[in-house]
Each structure stands twice: as structure tokens, then as C-alpha cells.
CSV table of C-alpha atoms in Angstrom, one decimal:
chain,number,residue,atom,x,y,z
C,1,MET,CA,6.4,1.6,-1.4
C,2,LYS,CA,3.8,-1.1,-0.7
C,3,LEU,CA,1.0,-1.9,-3.1
C,4,ALA,CA,-2.0,-4.3,-3.1
C,5,THR,CA,-5.2,-5.0,-5.0
C,6,LEU,CA,-8.6,-4.8,-3.4
C,7,ASN,CA,-11.4,-7.1,-4.5
C,8,ASN,CA,-14.0,-5.0,-6.3
C,9,LEU,CA,-15.7,-8.0,-8.0
C,10,THR,CA,-13.8,-7.5,-11.3
C,11,ARG,CA,-11.1,-9.7,-12.7
C,12,ASP,CA,-8.3,-7.2,-12.1
C,13,GLY,CA,-9.5,-5.6,-8.8
C,14,GLN,CA,-8.6,-2.1,-7.7
C,15,LEU,CA,-5.1,-0.9,-7.0
C,16,ILE,CA,-4.5,0.4,-3.5
C,17,VAL,CA,-1.5,2.0,-1.8
C,18,VAL,CA,-0.8,0.3,1.6
C,19,ASN,CA,1.1,1.8,4.5
C,20,ARG,CA,4.4,0.3,5.7
C,21,ALA,CA,2.7,-1.5,8.6
C,22,GLY,CA,0.2,-3.1,6.3
C,23,THR,CA,-2.7,-1.8,8.3
C,24,GLN,CA,-4.1,1.1,6.3
C,25,ALA,CA,-4.6,1.8,2.6
C,26,VAL,CA,-6.0,4.3,0.2
C,27,LYS,CA,-7.6,3.9,-3.3
C,28,VAL,CA,-5.8,5.7,-6.1
C,29,PRO,CA,-8.2,5.7,-9.2
C,30,HIS,CA,-6.9,9.1,-10.3
C,31,ILE,CA,-3.5,7.6,-10.7
C,32,ALA,CA,-4.2,4.0,-11.8
C,33,GLN,CA,-7.2,1.8,-11.6
C,34,THR,CA,-5.3,-1.5,-11.5
C,35,MET,CA,-1.8,-2.9,-10.9
C,36,GLN,CA,-1.3,-3.7,-14.5
C,37,GLN,CA,-2.3,-0.2,-15.5
C,38,ALA,CA,0.3,1.2,-13.1
C,39,LEU,CA,3.0,-1.1,-14.5
C,40,ASP,CA,2.1,-0.2,-18.1
C,41,ASN,CA,3.0,3.5,-17.3
C,42,TRP,CA,5.4,3.0,-14.4
C,43,GLU,CA,7.8,5.8,-15.1
C,44,ASN,CA,5.0,8.4,-14.7
C,45,VAL,CA,2.8,6.6,-12.2
C,46,ALA,CA,5.4,5.4,-9.7
C,47,PRO,CA,6.4,8.9,-8.4
C,48,GLN,CA,2.7,9.7,-7.9
C,49,LEU,CA,2.1,6.5,-6.0
C,50,ASN,CA,5.1,7.1,-3.9
C,51,THR,CA,3.9,10.5,-2.9
C,52,VAL,CA,0.6,9.0,-1.7
C,53,TYR,CA,2.6,6.3,0.2
C,54,GLU,CA,4.7,8.9,2.0
C,55,HIS,CA,1.5,10.9,3.0
C,56,LEU,CA,-0.2,7.6,4.1
C,57,ASN,CA,2.7,6.7,6.4
C,58,GLN,CA,2.6,10.2,7.9
C,59,GLY,CA,-1.1,9.8,8.6
C,60,GLY,CA,-2.0,12.8,6.4
C,61,LEU,CA,-4.7,11.3,4.2
C,62,ASN,CA,-8.4,11.7,5.1
C,63,ASP,CA,-9.5,9.0,2.7
C,64,ALA,CA,-7.3,6.3,4.2
C,65,PHE,CA,-9.2,3.2,5.5
C,66,ASP,CA,-8.3,0.3,7.8
C,67,LEU,CA,-7.2,-2.6,5.6
C,68,ASP,CA,-9.0,-5.9,5.8
C,69,LEU,CA,-6.7,-8.5,4.3
C,70,ASP,CA,-9.7,-10.8,3.6
C,71,GLN,CA,-10.7,-8.2,1.0
C,72,VAL,CA,-7.3,-8.3,-0.7
C,73,ILE,CA,-6.7,-10.5,-3.7
C,74,ALA,CA,-3.5,-11.3,-5.6
C,75,PRO,CA,-1.7,-8.0,-6.3
C,76,LEU,CA,-1.6,-8.9,-9.9
C,77,PRO,CA,-4.7,-11.1,-10.3
C,78,ARG,CA,-3.6,-12.1,-13.8
C,79,ALA,CA,-0.3,-11.4,-15.7
C,80,TYR,CA,0.8,-11.5,-19.3
C,81,GLN,CA,3.7,-13.8,-18.3
C,82,PHE,CA,5.0,-15.8,-15.3
C,83,LEU,CA,8.4,-17.4,-15.9
C,84,ASP,CA,9.7,-19.5,-13.0
C,85,GLY,CA,13.4,-20.2,-12.6
C,86,SER,CA,15.3,-22.6,-10.4
C,87,ALA,CA,18.2,-20.5,-9.1
C,88,TYR,CA,19.0,-22.5,-6.0
C,89,LEU,CA,21.1,-25.4,-7.2
C,90,ALA,CA,21.2,-27.0,-3.7
C,91,HIS,CA,17.6,-27.9,-4.4
C,92,VAL,CA,18.3,-29.1,-7.9
C,93,GLU,CA,21.3,-31.1,-6.9
C,94,ARG,CA,19.4,-32.9,-4.1
C,95,VAL,CA,16.4,-33.8,-6.3
C,96,ARG,CA,18.6,-35.2,-9.0
C,97,ARG,CA,20.8,-37.1,-6.6
C,98,ALA,CA,17.8,-38.8,-5.1
C,99,ARG,CA,17.1,-40.4,-8.4
C,100,GLY,CA,20.8,-41.3,-9.1
C,101,ALA,CA,21.4,-38.4,-11.6
C,102,ASP,CA,24.3,-36.0,-11.6
C,103,MET,CA,23.8,-32.3,-12.1
C,104,PRO,CA,25.1,-31.3,-15.5
C,105,PRO,CA,27.8,-28.6,-15.4
C,106,SER,CA,25.7,-26.4,-17.7
C,107,PHE,CA,23.2,-25.8,-14.8
C,108,LYS,CA,25.8,-23.6,-13.2
C,109,VAL,CA,25.9,-21.2,-16.1
C,110,ASP,CA,22.5,-21.6,-17.8
C,111,PRO,CA,19.4,-21.1,-15.6
C,112,LEU,CA,16.5,-23.6,-15.6
C,113,MET,CA,13.3,-21.8,-16.4
C,114,TYR,CA,9.8,-22.7,-17.5
C,115,GLN,CA,6.6,-20.9,-18.6
C,116,ALA,CA,4.1,-21.1,-15.7
C,117,VAL,CA,0.4,-20.4,-15.3
C,118,SER,CA,-0.3,-16.7,-15.5
C,119,ASP,CA,-3.9,-16.2,-16.4
C,120,GLY,CA,-4.9,-16.3,-12.7
C,121,PHE,CA,-3.2,-16.2,-9.3
C,122,LEU,CA,-4.6,-17.3,-6.0
C,123,SER,CA,-4.8,-14.8,-3.2
C,124,HIS,CA,-2.6,-15.1,-0.1
C,125,ASN,CA,-5.3,-16.9,1.9
C,126,GLN,CA,-7.2,-18.7,-0.8
C,127,ASP,CA,-7.7,-22.5,-0.5
C,128,VAL,CA,-5.6,-24.7,-2.8
C,129,GLU,CA,-8.2,-26.9,-4.5
C,130,VAL,CA,-7.0,-30.2,-5.9
C,131,VAL,CA,-9.0,-33.1,-7.4
C,132,SER,CA,-7.0,-35.9,-5.7
C,133,GLU,CA,-4.5,-36.4,-2.9
C,134,GLU,CA,-2.9,-39.0,-5.2
C,135,TYR,CA,-1.4,-36.2,-7.3
C,136,GLY,CA,1.3,-35.6,-4.7
C,137,ILE,CA,0.3,-32.1,-3.4
C,138,ASP,CA,3.3,-29.9,-2.5
C,139,PHE,CA,4.0,-26.2,-1.7
C,140,GLU,CA,7.1,-24.3,-2.8
C,141,ALA,CA,8.1,-21.1,-1.1
C,142,GLU,CA,9.7,-18.7,-3.6
C,143,ALA,CA,10.4,-15.1,-4.2
C,144,ALA,CA,9.7,-13.2,-7.4
C,145,VAL,CA,10.2,-9.9,-9.1
C,146,ILE,CA,7.8,-7.9,-11.3
C,147,THR,CA,9.2,-6.0,-14.3
C,148,THR,CA,8.4,-3.1,-16.5
C,149,ASP,CA,9.0,-3.6,-20.3
C,150,VAL,CA,12.2,-5.5,-20.9
C,151,PRO,CA,13.8,-5.3,-24.3
C,152,MET,CA,14.9,-8.4,-26.1
C,153,ASN,CA,18.5,-9.5,-25.5
C,154,ALA,CA,18.8,-7.0,-22.5
C,155,SER,CA,22.0,-7.1,-20.7
C,156,VAL,CA,22.1,-8.2,-17.0
C,157,ALA,CA,22.5,-4.5,-16.1
C,158,GLU,CA,19.6,-3.4,-18.3
C,159,ALA,CA,17.4,-6.3,-16.9
C,160,GLY,CA,18.2,-5.2,-13.4
C,161,GLN,CA,16.9,-1.7,-14.1
C,162,CYS,CA,13.6,-3.2,-15.2
C,163,ILE,CA,12.9,-4.8,-11.8
C,164,GLN,CA,10.3,-2.6,-10.1
C,165,LEU,CA,8.5,-4.8,-7.6
C,166,ILE,CA,9.1,-7.8,-5.4
C,167,CYS,CA,6.8,-10.4,-3.8
C,168,ILE,CA,6.8,-13.9,-2.4
C,169,LEU,CA,4.7,-16.8,-3.6
C,170,ASN,CA,3.6,-20.4,-3.1
C,171,ASP,CA,4.2,-22.2,-6.3
C,172,VAL,CA,2.0,-25.3,-5.9
C,173,SER,CA,3.3,-28.5,-7.5
C,174,LEU,CA,1.6,-31.8,-8.1
C,175,ARG,CA,4.7,-34.0,-7.7
C,176,ASN,CA,3.2,-37.4,-8.8
C,177,LEU,CA,2.2,-35.9,-12.2
C,178,ILE,CA,5.6,-34.4,-12.9
C,179,PRO,CA,7.6,-37.5,-14.0
C,180,ALA,CA,5.3,-38.5,-16.8
C,181,GLU,CA,5.0,-34.9,-18.1
C,182,LEU,CA,8.8,-34.4,-18.1
C,183,ALA,CA,9.2,-37.7,-19.9
C,184,LYS,CA,7.2,-36.3,-22.8
C,185,GLY,CA,10.0,-33.7,-23.3
C,186,PHE,CA,7.6,-30.7,-23.3
C,187,GLY,CA,7.8,-29.7,-19.6
C,188,PHE,CA,5.2,-28.9,-16.9
C,189,LEU,CA,1.5,-28.5,-17.6
C,190,GLN,CA,-1.1,-30.4,-15.5
C,191,SER,CA,1.5,-30.8,-12.7
C,192,LYS,CA,1.7,-27.0,-12.1
C,193,PRO,CA,-1.7,-25.5,-11.1
C,194,ARG,CA,-2.2,-21.8,-10.1
C,195,THR,CA,0.3,-20.1,-7.8
C,196,ALA,CA,-0.5,-17.9,-4.8
C,197,LEU,CA,1.0,-14.4,-4.4
C,198,SER,CA,1.7,-12.6,-1.2
C,199,PRO,CA,-0.8,-9.9,-0.4
C,200,PHE,CA,1.7,-7.1,-1.0
C,201,PHE,CA,4.1,-6.1,-3.8
C,202,VAL,CA,6.9,-3.9,-2.6
C,203,THR,CA,9.5,-1.7,-4.3
C,204,PRO,CA,13.1,-2.9,-3.7
C,205,ASP,CA,13.9,0.1,-1.4
C,206,GLU,CA,11.4,-1.3,1.2
C,207,LEU,CA,13.9,-4.1,1.9
C,208,GLY,CA,16.7,-1.6,2.7
C,209,SER,CA,20.1,-3.2,2.9
C,210,ALA,CA,18.5,-6.6,2.6
C,211,TRP,CA,18.1,-6.0,-1.2
C,212,ARG,CA,21.5,-6.0,-2.8
C,213,ASP,CA,23.1,-7.6,-5.8
C,214,HIS,CA,19.5,-8.2,-7.0
C,215,LYS,CA,18.9,-10.7,-4.2
C,216,ILE,CA,16.8,-10.8,-1.0
C,217,HIS,CA,19.1,-11.3,1.9
C,218,LEU,CA,16.5,-12.5,4.4
C,219,PRO,CA,15.2,-15.9,5.5
C,220,MET,CA,12.2,-17.4,3.8
C,221,ARG,CA,10.2,-18.9,6.7
C,222,THR,CA,7.7,-21.8,6.2
C,223,TRP,CA,5.4,-23.6,8.6
C,224,LEU,CA,3.4,-26.8,7.8
C,225,ASN,CA,0.3,-27.4,9.9
C,226,GLY,CA,1.7,-24.9,12.4
C,227,GLU,CA,5.1,-26.6,12.7
C,228,TRP,CA,8.4,-25.0,11.7
C,229,PHE,CA,9.5,-26.4,8.3
C,230,GLY,CA,12.4,-24.3,7.2
C,231,GLU,CA,14.0,-20.8,7.0
C,232,PRO,CA,16.8,-20.8,4.3
C,233,ASP,CA,18.2,-17.4,3.5
C,234,CYS,CA,17.1,-16.2,0.1
C,235,GLY,CA,20.5,-14.4,-0.5
C,236,VAL,CA,22.6,-17.5,0.2
C,237,ASP,CA,23.4,-20.2,-2.5
C,238,MET,CA,21.4,-18.3,-5.2
C,239,GLN,CA,23.3,-19.2,-8.3
C,240,PHE,CA,21.6,-16.7,-10.5
C,241,ASP,CA,20.4,-13.3,-9.2
C,242,PHE,CA,17.1,-11.8,-10.3
C,243,ALA,CA,18.7,-9.6,-12.9
C,244,GLU,CA,20.4,-12.6,-14.5
C,245,LEU,CA,17.1,-14.5,-14.5
C,246,VAL,CA,15.3,-11.6,-16.2
C,247,ALA,CA,18.0,-11.3,-18.8
C,248,HIS,CA,17.8,-15.0,-19.4
C,249,ALA,CA,14.1,-14.8,-19.9
C,250,ALA,CA,14.5,-11.9,-22.4
C,251,LYS,CA,17.3,-13.4,-24.5
C,252,THR,CA,15.1,-14.0,-27.6
C,253,ARG,CA,12.0,-12.1,-26.8
C,254,PRO,CA,11.0,-8.9,-25.1
C,255,LEU,CA,9.0,-9.1,-21.8
C,256,ALA,CA,5.9,-7.0,-21.4
C,257,ALA,CA,5.3,-4.9,-18.3
C,258,GLY,CA,4.0,-7.0,-15.5
C,259,ALA,CA,6.1,-10.0,-16.3
C,260,ILE,CA,6.7,-12.1,-13.1
C,261,ILE,CA,10.0,-13.9,-12.8
C,262,GLY,CA,10.3,-16.5,-10.0
C,263,SER,CA,13.4,-17.6,-8.2
C,264,GLY,CA,12.5,-21.3,-7.8
C,265,THR,CA,12.3,-23.1,-4.5
C,266,ILE,CA,14.5,-21.4,-1.9
C,267,ALA,CA,17.2,-23.8,-0.6
C,268,ASN,CA,20.6,-23.5,1.2
C,269,HIS,CA,23.4,-26.1,1.3
C,270,ASP,CA,23.1,-25.9,5.1
C,271,MET,CA,20.6,-28.6,5.9
C,272,ALA,CA,20.0,-27.2,9.4
C,273,LYS,CA,18.0,-24.3,7.7
C,274,GLY,CA,15.3,-26.8,6.8
C,275,SER,CA,13.4,-26.8,3.5
C,276,THR,CA,10.7,-24.8,1.7
C,277,CYS,CA,9.0,-27.7,-0.1
C,278,LEU,CA,8.0,-31.3,0.8
C,279,ALA,CA,9.8,-32.8,-2.2
C,280,GLU,CA,13.2,-31.6,-0.9
C,281,LYS,CA,12.6,-32.9,2.6
C,282,ARG,CA,11.6,-36.3,1.1
C,283,VAL,CA,14.8,-36.2,-1.0
C,284,LEU,CA,16.9,-35.7,2.1
C,285,GLU,CA,15.2,-38.6,3.7
C,286,VAL,CA,15.9,-40.8,0.7
C,287,ILE,CA,19.6,-39.8,0.7
C,288,ALA,CA,19.8,-40.4,4.5
C,289,ASP,CA,17.7,-43.6,4.9
C,290,GLY,CA,16.9,-44.9,1.5
C,291,LYS,CA,13.2,-44.0,1.5
C,292,ALA,CA,10.9,-41.0,2.0
C,293,LYS,CA,8.9,-40.9,5.2
C,294,THR,CA,7.2,-37.5,5.0
C,295,PRO,CA,3.9,-37.6,3.0
C,296,PHE,CA,2.8,-35.0,0.6
C,297,MET,CA,0.0,-32.7,1.7
C,298,GLN,CA,-3.4,-34.1,2.5
C,299,PHE,CA,-6.8,-32.4,2.4
C,300,GLY,CA,-7.0,-30.1,5.5
C,301,ASP,CA,-3.3,-29.5,5.7
C,302,ASP,CA,-2.1,-25.8,5.7
C,303,VAL,CA,1.1,-24.0,4.9
C,304,LYS,CA,2.2,-20.6,6.0
C,305,ILE,CA,5.0,-18.6,4.2
C,306,GLU,CA,6.5,-15.2,5.0
C,307,ILE,CA,9.7,-13.1,5.1
C,308,THR,CA,10.4,-10.8,8.1
C,309,ASP,CA,13.3,-8.5,8.6
C,310,GLU,CA,15.6,-8.0,11.5
C,311,ASN,CA,12.9,-5.9,13.2
C,312,ASP,CA,10.3,-8.6,12.7
C,313,HIS,CA,8.5,-6.5,10.1
C,314,ASN,CA,6.4,-8.7,7.8
C,315,ILE,CA,7.4,-7.2,4.5
C,316,PHE,CA,5.2,-8.9,1.9
C,317,GLY,CA,2.5,-10.1,4.2
C,318,THR,CA,1.7,-13.8,5.0
C,319,ILE,CA,0.7,-16.5,2.6
C,320,HIS,CA,-1.5,-18.9,4.6
C,321,GLN,CA,-3.4,-21.6,2.6
C,322,LYS,CA,-5.3,-24.8,3.2
C,323,VAL,CA,-5.5,-27.7,0.8
C,324,VAL,CA,-9.0,-28.8,0.0
C,325,LYS,CA,-10.7,-31.2,-2.3
C,326,TYR,CA,-12.0,-29.7,-5.5
């Protein structure tokens, strides 16, 4: 099943069911007005939404309309919680190595995770507004899952059953603000502005065999200013799967329906796969040549992120954003 949110000039938009091709949609106010409303009552709502989805794909709905992606906002325009992990240790190891630090053994058994901005998400094609280029503007191509209610101290198996939807995202980072913030010992704040979500949320079955072991086994493709930047496989070198990340987040507190759990920057040990953020490319340049050559994003630069399957089907839709001066 594929879902999106239509801009109706309200904060939370209007939930729509989208066909598999991402070309047509139908409004479903009789089932749920918003994505959050659907997630709040997912057990009852999901079967009804799926029936609509099946009819839509069969061309059997008179109220279906052609979908204009410019009218689509973030599927969940605001969430009660967004927790972002760092499950790809190839990325963590390289970043630490560049500054002469080893990766602690605990990182292999205890996921890194922080509480990110959730009171608003950028749409898939919305400009990234930044005050200054001196902040070190970077993109981060990630995947994420959206849960129903997760009980406190849920087991990994229980956490996996709470995963209902999947998306990709651009987790914008302001790299030059990070060191001073981390030095305070309280984590990210000013260095992590709003994140962009893909236009579509999909249920795990939409990925077919590419969704297994609570991982996405497909490449995350990224282009910077129209040039190929990287395509590491999301299912390779992921130290902690999504069920483990959700269980980690819920260890001491329950998670409310609509919680978004991010994977962290996608990275493979195979450097030929490229990168999904500028910081990692710069790190690899430091490791190889002693200094970074690639600049961070400048005003006017754009990034494109998507995942396609073996049939070239664009599962989540494309994130394509430009950086502009605020």
C-alpha cells in the first residue's frame, strides 16, 4: 500500500491513497482525514485503506484523480517523535578515523540514536533554507520506519511487529555547527534543522523480497547537482536492523503511534558504492590525501535521492531539493 498527504492548507494535510505507479490517488475522509489519524487507529483503518488501494490499482474508482506531486507535502507533516539512529558503522568508523579516534567496541552492540526535529518536516521538493553557507550544509540520504504504538521495553520481535510504514528521507546537517554542540555533551540542536520526507509512505509488502530481516535490500541512489554521488545498498553493512532500532528507542519509554525511526546515513564498506553525504566523502579524502577537497553545499546546489527496485520502480518517490539562502 502507498500513502501520501495532500496539501489542503492545514498543518496536517489530507490523507490520500496512491496507486502503485504513483500517478493517481483518491481521498479517503470516510476512513481517516490525516496520516496521524490513520496511524492512531491502524489496526482498524489499514484493511480499509488497503481495499481502496487494490481498487485504485485495478482502475475501479470513479473518484480517483491524477496526482500532482507539487500538491503533495510530507506524508506525516509533523510527528510526535523522530528518533534518528546511526546503524551503518562504516560511516561512523570513517568519520571517527578522520579525526584520529577509534570506534568504541560498544558501538557494535549499543546503537547510536538522538532525538531529532519532529514538529515539522519538509516536503520532497521543498527548498532547504539556511542562513549561511558557513554552517557547512550537508545532505544525508537515509531510510526510516513509522510505527504504531510501541510498548516500553518491547522485545526486538515485538518492535518489529509495530513497524507499519517505510520511507526515505534527507536528514539535513549543518556540519560546522556540530563540533561545538557535541562538545557541550548535550547532543545536536542548532546543527540539525528540519528533515525532508519522501512523497510516499509504503507498507513493507510493497518492497516484496527486498524487505527482509527488517532491512531494505536495495541501493540508496543519490545525485548532487545532477552528478552521481553514490548508491550503497541499504541492506548491506547495517549493524542494527529497524526492529532493533525501534526496540532500542523503546527501552525505557513507550513510543506513540506515528513515531519515525531513522537508519542514519546509508554507507557500505565497499567504497566503490560512493557516499550518501558530503561529510563521508570529505572524510575519505582526508584519509587518502590528508585534506578534504569537496566543499559542503552552496546556495543553488541541489540533491536528488531515491530508491528504485530491480524493475526500476521508484518505490518512495524522489526527494529533490535545492539549498537556498533564508
